[in-house]
XYZ file of C-alpha atoms in Angstrom:
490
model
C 152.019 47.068 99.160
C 152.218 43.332 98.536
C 155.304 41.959 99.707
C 155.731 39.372 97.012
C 154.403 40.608 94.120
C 155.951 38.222 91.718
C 153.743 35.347 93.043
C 150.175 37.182 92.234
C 148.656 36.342 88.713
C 149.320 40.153 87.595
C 152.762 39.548 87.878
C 153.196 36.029 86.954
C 150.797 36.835 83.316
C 152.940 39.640 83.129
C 156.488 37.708 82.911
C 155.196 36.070 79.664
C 155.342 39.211 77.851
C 158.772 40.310 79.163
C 158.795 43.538 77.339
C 155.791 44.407 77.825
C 156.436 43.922 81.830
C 159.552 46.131 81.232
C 157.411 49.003 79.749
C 154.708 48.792 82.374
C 157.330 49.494 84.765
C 159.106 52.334 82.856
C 155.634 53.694 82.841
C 154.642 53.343 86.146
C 158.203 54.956 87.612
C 157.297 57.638 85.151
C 153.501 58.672 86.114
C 155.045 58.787 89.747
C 157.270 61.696 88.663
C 154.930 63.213 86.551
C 152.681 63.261 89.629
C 155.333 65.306 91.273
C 156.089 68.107 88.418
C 152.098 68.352 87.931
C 152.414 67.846 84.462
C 149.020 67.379 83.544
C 149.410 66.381 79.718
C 152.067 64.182 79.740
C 150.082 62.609 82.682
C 147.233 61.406 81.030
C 149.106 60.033 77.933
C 151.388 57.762 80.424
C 147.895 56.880 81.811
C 146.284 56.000 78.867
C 149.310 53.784 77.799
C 149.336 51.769 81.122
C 145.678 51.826 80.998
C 146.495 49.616 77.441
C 149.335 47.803 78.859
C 146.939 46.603 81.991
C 144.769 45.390 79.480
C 146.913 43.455 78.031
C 148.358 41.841 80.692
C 144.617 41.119 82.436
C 144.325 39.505 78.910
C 147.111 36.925 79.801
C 146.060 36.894 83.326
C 143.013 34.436 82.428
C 145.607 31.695 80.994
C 147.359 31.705 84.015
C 144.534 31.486 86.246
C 143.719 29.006 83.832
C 146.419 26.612 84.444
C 146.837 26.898 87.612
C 145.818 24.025 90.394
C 145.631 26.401 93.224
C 144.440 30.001 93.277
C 144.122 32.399 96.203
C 142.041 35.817 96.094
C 139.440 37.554 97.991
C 135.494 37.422 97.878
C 135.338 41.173 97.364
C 137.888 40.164 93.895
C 135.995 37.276 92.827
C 133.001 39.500 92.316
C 134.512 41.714 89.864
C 137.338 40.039 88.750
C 136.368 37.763 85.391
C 139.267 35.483 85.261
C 138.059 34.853 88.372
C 134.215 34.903 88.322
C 133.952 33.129 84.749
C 135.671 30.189 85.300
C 134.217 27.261 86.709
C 136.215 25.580 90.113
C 136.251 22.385 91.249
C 136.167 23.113 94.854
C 135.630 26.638 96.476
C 136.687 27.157 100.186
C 136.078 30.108 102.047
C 138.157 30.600 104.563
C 137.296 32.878 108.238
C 133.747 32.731 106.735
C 131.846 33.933 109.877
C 133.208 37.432 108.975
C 131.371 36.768 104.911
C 128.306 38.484 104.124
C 125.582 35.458 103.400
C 124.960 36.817 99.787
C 129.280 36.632 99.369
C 128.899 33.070 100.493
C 126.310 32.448 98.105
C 128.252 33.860 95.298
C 131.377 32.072 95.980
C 129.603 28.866 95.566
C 127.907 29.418 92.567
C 131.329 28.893 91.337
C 132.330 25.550 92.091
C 131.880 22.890 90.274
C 131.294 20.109 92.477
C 131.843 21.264 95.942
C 132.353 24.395 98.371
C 134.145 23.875 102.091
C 133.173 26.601 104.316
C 135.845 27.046 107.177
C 135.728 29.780 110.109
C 134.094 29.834 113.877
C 130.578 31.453 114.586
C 131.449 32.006 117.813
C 133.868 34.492 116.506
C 133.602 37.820 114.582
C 130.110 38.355 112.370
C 129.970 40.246 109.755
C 129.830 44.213 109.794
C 127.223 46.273 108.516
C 125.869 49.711 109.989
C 122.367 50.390 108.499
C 119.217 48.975 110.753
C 117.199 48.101 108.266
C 115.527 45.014 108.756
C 116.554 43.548 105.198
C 120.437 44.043 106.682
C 119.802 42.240 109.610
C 118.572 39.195 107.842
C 120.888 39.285 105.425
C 124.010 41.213 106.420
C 124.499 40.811 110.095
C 124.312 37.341 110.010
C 126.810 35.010 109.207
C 126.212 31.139 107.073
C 126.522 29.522 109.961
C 123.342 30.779 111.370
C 121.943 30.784 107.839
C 122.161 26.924 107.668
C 120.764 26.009 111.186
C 124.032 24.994 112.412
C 124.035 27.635 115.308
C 120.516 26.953 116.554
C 121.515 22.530 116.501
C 124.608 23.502 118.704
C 123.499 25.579 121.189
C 120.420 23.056 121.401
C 123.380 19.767 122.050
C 122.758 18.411 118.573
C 124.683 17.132 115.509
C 124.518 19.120 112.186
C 125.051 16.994 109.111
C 127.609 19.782 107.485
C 129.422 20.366 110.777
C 133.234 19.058 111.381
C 134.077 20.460 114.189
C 137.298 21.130 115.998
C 137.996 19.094 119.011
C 141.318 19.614 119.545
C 143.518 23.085 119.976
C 146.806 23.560 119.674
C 147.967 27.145 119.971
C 146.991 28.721 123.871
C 148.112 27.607 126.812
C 145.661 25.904 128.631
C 145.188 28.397 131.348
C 143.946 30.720 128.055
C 142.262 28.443 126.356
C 140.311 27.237 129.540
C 138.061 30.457 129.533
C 136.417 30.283 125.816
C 136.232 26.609 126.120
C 133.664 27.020 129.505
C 132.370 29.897 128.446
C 131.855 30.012 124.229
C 132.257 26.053 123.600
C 130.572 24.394 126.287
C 133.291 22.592 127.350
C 134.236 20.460 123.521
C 137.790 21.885 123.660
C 140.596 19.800 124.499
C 144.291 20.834 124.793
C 147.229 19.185 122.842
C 149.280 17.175 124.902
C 152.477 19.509 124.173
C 150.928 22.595 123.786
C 152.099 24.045 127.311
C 155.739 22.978 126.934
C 155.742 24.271 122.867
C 154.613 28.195 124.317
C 156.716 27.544 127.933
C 159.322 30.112 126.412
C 157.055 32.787 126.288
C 155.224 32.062 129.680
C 158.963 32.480 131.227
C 159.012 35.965 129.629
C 158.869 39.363 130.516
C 156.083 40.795 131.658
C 154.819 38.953 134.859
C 157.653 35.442 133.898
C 155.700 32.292 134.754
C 152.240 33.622 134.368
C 149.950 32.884 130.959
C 147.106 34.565 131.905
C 147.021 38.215 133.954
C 144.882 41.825 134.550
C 146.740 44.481 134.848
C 144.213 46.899 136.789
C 143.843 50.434 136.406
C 141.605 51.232 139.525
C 142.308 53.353 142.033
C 143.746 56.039 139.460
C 141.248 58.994 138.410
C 141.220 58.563 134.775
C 138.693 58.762 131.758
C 137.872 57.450 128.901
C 137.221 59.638 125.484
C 134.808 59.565 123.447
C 135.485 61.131 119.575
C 133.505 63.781 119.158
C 131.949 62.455 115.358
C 129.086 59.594 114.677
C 131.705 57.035 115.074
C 131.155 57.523 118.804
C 134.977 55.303 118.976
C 136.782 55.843 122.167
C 140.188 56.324 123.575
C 142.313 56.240 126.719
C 145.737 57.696 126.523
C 146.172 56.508 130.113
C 145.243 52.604 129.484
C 147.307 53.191 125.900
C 150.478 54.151 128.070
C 150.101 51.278 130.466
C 149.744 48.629 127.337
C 152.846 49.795 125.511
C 154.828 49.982 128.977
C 153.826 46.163 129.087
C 154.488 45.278 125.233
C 158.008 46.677 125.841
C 158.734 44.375 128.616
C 158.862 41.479 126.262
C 161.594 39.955 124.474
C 159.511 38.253 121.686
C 158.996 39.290 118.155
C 155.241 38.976 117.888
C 153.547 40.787 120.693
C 150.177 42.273 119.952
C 148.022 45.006 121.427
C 144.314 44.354 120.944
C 141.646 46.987 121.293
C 137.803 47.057 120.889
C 137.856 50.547 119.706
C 138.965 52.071 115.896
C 140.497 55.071 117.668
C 142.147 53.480 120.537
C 143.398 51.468 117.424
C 144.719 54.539 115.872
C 145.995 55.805 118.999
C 148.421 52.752 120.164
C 150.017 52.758 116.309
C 150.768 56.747 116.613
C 152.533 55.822 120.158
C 153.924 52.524 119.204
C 155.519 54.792 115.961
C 157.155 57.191 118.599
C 157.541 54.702 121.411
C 158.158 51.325 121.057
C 161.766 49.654 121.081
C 162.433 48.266 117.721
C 164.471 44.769 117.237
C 166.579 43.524 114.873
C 165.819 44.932 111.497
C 164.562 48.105 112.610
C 161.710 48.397 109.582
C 159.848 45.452 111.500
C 158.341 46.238 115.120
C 157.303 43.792 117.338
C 154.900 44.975 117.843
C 151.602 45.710 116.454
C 148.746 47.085 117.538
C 145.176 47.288 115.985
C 140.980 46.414 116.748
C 139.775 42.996 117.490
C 138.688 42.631 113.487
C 141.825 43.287 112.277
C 143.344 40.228 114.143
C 140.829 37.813 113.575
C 142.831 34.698 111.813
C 146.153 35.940 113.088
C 147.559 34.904 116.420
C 150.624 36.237 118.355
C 152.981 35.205 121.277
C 151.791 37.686 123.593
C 148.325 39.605 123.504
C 147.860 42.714 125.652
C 143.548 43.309 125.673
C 142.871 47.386 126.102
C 139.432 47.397 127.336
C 139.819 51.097 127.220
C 136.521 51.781 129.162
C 136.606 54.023 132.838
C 134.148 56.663 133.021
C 130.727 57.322 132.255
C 128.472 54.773 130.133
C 130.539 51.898 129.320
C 130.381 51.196 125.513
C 128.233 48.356 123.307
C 132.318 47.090 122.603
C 132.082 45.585 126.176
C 128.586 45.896 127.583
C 126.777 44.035 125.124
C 126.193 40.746 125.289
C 125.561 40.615 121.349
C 128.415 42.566 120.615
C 130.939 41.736 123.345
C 131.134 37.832 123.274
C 132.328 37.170 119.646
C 135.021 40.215 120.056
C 136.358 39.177 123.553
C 136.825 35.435 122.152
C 138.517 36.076 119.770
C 140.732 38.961 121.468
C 141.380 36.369 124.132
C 142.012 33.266 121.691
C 145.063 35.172 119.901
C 147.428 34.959 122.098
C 149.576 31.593 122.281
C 151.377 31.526 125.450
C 150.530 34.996 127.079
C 147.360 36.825 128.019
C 147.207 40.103 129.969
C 143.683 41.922 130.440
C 144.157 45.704 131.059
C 141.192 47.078 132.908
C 139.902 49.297 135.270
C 138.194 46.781 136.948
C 136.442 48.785 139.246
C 135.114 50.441 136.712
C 133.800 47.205 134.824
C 132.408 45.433 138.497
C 130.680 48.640 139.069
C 128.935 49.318 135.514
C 128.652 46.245 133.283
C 126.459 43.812 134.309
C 128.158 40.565 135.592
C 126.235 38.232 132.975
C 128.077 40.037 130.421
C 131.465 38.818 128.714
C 134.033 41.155 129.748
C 132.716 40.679 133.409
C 133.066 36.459 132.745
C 136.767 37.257 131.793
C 137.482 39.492 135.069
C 136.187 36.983 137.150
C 138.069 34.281 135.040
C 141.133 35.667 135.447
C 140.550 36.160 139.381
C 140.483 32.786 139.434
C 142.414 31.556 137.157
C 145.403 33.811 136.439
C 147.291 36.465 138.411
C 145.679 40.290 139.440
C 148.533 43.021 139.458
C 147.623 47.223 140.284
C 149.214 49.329 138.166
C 149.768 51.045 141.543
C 151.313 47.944 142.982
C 153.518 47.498 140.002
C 154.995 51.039 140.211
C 156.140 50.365 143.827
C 157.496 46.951 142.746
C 159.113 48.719 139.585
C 157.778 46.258 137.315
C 157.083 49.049 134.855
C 160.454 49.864 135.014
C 161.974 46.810 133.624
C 161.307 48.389 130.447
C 164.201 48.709 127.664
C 161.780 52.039 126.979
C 163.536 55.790 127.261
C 161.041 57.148 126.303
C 158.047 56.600 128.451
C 158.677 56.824 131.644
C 156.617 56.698 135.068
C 156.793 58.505 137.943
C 154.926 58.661 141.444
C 156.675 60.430 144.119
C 154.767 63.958 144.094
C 158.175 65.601 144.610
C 160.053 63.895 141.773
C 157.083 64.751 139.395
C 156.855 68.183 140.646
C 160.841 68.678 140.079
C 161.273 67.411 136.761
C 158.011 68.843 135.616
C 158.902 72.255 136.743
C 162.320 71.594 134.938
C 160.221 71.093 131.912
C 158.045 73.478 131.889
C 160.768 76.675 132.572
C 162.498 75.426 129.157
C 159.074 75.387 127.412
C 158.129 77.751 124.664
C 154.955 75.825 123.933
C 152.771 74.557 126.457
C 148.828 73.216 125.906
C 147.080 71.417 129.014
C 143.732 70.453 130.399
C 143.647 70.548 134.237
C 141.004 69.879 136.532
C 140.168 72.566 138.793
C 141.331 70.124 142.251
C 144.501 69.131 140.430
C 145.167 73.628 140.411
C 144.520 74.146 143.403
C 146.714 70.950 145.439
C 149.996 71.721 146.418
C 151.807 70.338 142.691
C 149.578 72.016 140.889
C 149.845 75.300 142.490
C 153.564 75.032 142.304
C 153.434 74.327 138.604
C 151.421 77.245 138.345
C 153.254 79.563 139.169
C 155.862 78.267 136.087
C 153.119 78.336 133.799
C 151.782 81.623 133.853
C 154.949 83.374 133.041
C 155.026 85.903 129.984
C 157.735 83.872 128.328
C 155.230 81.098 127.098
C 152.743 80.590 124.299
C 149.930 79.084 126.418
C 146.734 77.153 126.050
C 144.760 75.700 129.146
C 141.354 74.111 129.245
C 139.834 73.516 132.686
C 136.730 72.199 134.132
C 136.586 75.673 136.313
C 138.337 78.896 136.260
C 138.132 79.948 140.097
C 141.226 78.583 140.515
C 142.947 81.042 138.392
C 141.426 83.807 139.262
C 143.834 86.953 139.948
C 146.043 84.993 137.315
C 147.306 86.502 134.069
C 145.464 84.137 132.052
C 142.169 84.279 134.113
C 140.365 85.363 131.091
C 141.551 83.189 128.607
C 140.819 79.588 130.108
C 138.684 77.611 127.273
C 136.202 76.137 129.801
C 135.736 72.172 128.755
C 133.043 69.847 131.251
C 134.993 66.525 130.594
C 138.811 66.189 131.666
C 139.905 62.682 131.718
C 143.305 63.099 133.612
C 144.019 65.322 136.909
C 146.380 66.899 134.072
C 147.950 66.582 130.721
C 150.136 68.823 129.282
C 152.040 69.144 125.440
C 155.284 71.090 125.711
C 157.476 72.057 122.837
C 154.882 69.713 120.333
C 157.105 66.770 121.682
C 156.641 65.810 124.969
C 152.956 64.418 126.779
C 152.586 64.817 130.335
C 149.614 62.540 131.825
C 148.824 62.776 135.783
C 146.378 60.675 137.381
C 145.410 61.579 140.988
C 145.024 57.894 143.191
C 141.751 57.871 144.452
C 142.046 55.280 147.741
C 138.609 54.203 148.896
């Protein structure tokens, strides 16, 4: 839905022919409830008359475009678009064109007239393209930049005779901004003199006040990392999910972002944020978003939270690869304005990605550079508690969890869990045990082993399952998620 609609060319054409507006509206509320009564007939004659009244309107569209000094659209639209593709522009400028396919680029400037500016950072997101084939490498998986030689004359020390480059920035803090200067522009970045005073406000803030750059660490807590059983191979961590929105919630600014490497993380922290999250002000406007690294490329926001997601098994290309890791992790990092927080399991990282690789650079960065807090730690100190959020809460005493889960679980109808056969047979799981396996429930439990319910009413009807990422997790009622993690002290 585009928020102001009045200001495209559709709309703008459209308010020339006043009536005509009028009765593409009349017909549009109409198809809607035709939609609804399944009235097939009647459907496709209100189709076929907005079908005409589209036309007509596209017809009046190309006089706008026309006369207009200024017009904003899309490569994918000025492809098929002809009031955009057969008119003739002075200048073209592509804007965030490292993410632009090379023939798009091409295209775009076979439409201006006398000049095309090319604006966007190859040391940021390339373009996307799945197929191998060596045609898509060349072409595809490349960005302009490369293209033109301009990537080979910089990372060689030399001038390019298209290049203006950026000398100056003015969004990050300088303790952020200090770690894709060394590491992604070889030093060419220099801070604006008021740039640390214009974000102080949000260094000041909630979570960790006075610190623009932080890790929250994960390790020393027995948790996994899924991987979606379909080719997309995407992962999530409802653990390291948790943990980021306890942090987001902390703050009291308006444009906090959570940035993932992973599509179904992605999906994940929007379903929790949905349920969550603490909404301000005008309650149809979170502050919070929450999305991949591609989806925030151009944007920027007062506080970025990085899910690495990663802690078990093979970690994935997303922050392993050297090709694949140091575009997304720049720009992830070079979002934020005033805060930066890293969530990790850093033991996991140090121990399987290789420290030449980017996600290892920022660890070590941020060692150095910023402030290291345990999630562990931060429980004791109650910094997760400073949350305005009812509705995630943590606990760590094993008798507190053990009460209030038991108190759970006797008013449950419902009840699905995975549990790892250790977790069933320590002294809280036994205990919760014996609540489960009453007659009164509608059970489901995976487990990694049966033995430990053997003699048990449900014995039988465990659904055996190799992977469990969490000592337990439990659904009761459809409305409430119980995640335990077991600390693992070395």
């Amino acid at each position: 839905m585009i928020k102001h609609r009045d200001l495209t060319s559709f709309y703008l054409a459209a308010k020339k022919r006043p009536e005509l507006l009028q009765r593409y509206e009349q017909l549009r509320s109409e198809r809607e409830k035709l939609r609804k009564s399944g009235r097939q007939k009647e459907l496709a004659r209100v189709e076929k008359e907005l079908s005409y009244c589209r036309q007509e309107i596209r017809a009046l569209e190309r006089l706008v475009l026309g006369g207009a000094k200024a017009v904003g659209t899309t490569l994918s639209k000025s492809v098929v678009d002809e009031a955009v593709f057969l008119s003739r522009w002075d200048t073209v400028i592509v804007d965030e064109v490292s993410m632009a396919y090379i023939p798009h680029v091409v295209f775009a400037a076979s439409l201006a007239a006398r000049r095309i500016v090319l604006i966007g950072d190859f040391r940021q997101l390339a373009p996307i393209a799945m197929a191998t084939n060596p045609l898509v490498q060349k072409w595809l998986k490349r960005d302009i930049f490369e293209k033109a030689g301009i990537v080979e004359a910089v990372d060689s020390g030399k001038d390019h005779p298209c290049l203006a480059s950026l000398t100056v920035q003015h969004r990050m803090h300088p303790r952020i901004s200090g770690f894709p200067n060394i590491r992604f522009y070889g030093g060419r970045l220099d801070d604006a003199p008021d740039v640390a005073n214009n974000v102080d406000s949000i260094v000041n803030d909630e979570p960790f006040p006075g610190e623009p750059l932080a890790m929250f660490d994960l390790s020393g807590l027995d948790i996994g990392s899924c991987i979606q059983p379909n080719k997309s191979g995407s992962r999530f961590n409802l653990f390291s999910a948790f943990a980021s929105i306890s942090l987001a919630s902390m703050s009291g600014k308006n444009n906090v972002a959570i940035i993932t490497p992973y599509v179904a993380q992605g999906r994940l922290l929007k379903a929790l944020i949905s349920d969550l999250f603490p909404f301000k002000g005008d309650s149809s406007t979170p502050k919070c978003r929450a999305s991949t690294v591609h989806k925030f490329q151009g944007s920027q926001s007062d506080l970025v939270i990085f899910d690495t997601v990663d802690s078990s098994g093979r970690p994935g290309t997303l922050v392993s690869s050297i090709n694949e890791s140091s575009r997304l992790i720049n720009v992830a990092v070079t979002r934020a304005r005033g805060k930066f927080i890293l969530v990790c399991k850093r033991s996991y990282l140090e121990d399987r990605v290789s420290r030449n690789m980017p996600i290892r650079w920022l660890i070590q960065y941020i060692k150095e550079k910023g402030k290291h807090y345990r999630l562990l730690n931060a429980l004791n100190l109650e910094l997760t508690g400073q949350s305005a959020n009812d509705y995630l809460v943590w606990l760590e005493n094993e008798i507190e969890i053990s009460s209030k889960l038991k108190e759970e679980i006797k008013k449950a109808k419902i009840i699905m869990g995975e549990f790892r056969s250790d977790w069933l047979t320590s002294e809280i799981g036994q205990a919760i045990l014996e609540d489960l396996i009453k007659p009164d429930k509608k059970l489901v439990i995976k487990s990694n082993s049966a033995s430990p319910l053997r003699g048990t009413s449900i014995e039988k009807n465990v659904i055996i399952k190799n992977f469990i990422p969490y000592s337990a997790l439990l659904l009761i009622n459809n409305k409430v998620i119980w995640c335990c993690a077991q600390v693992r002290r070395k």
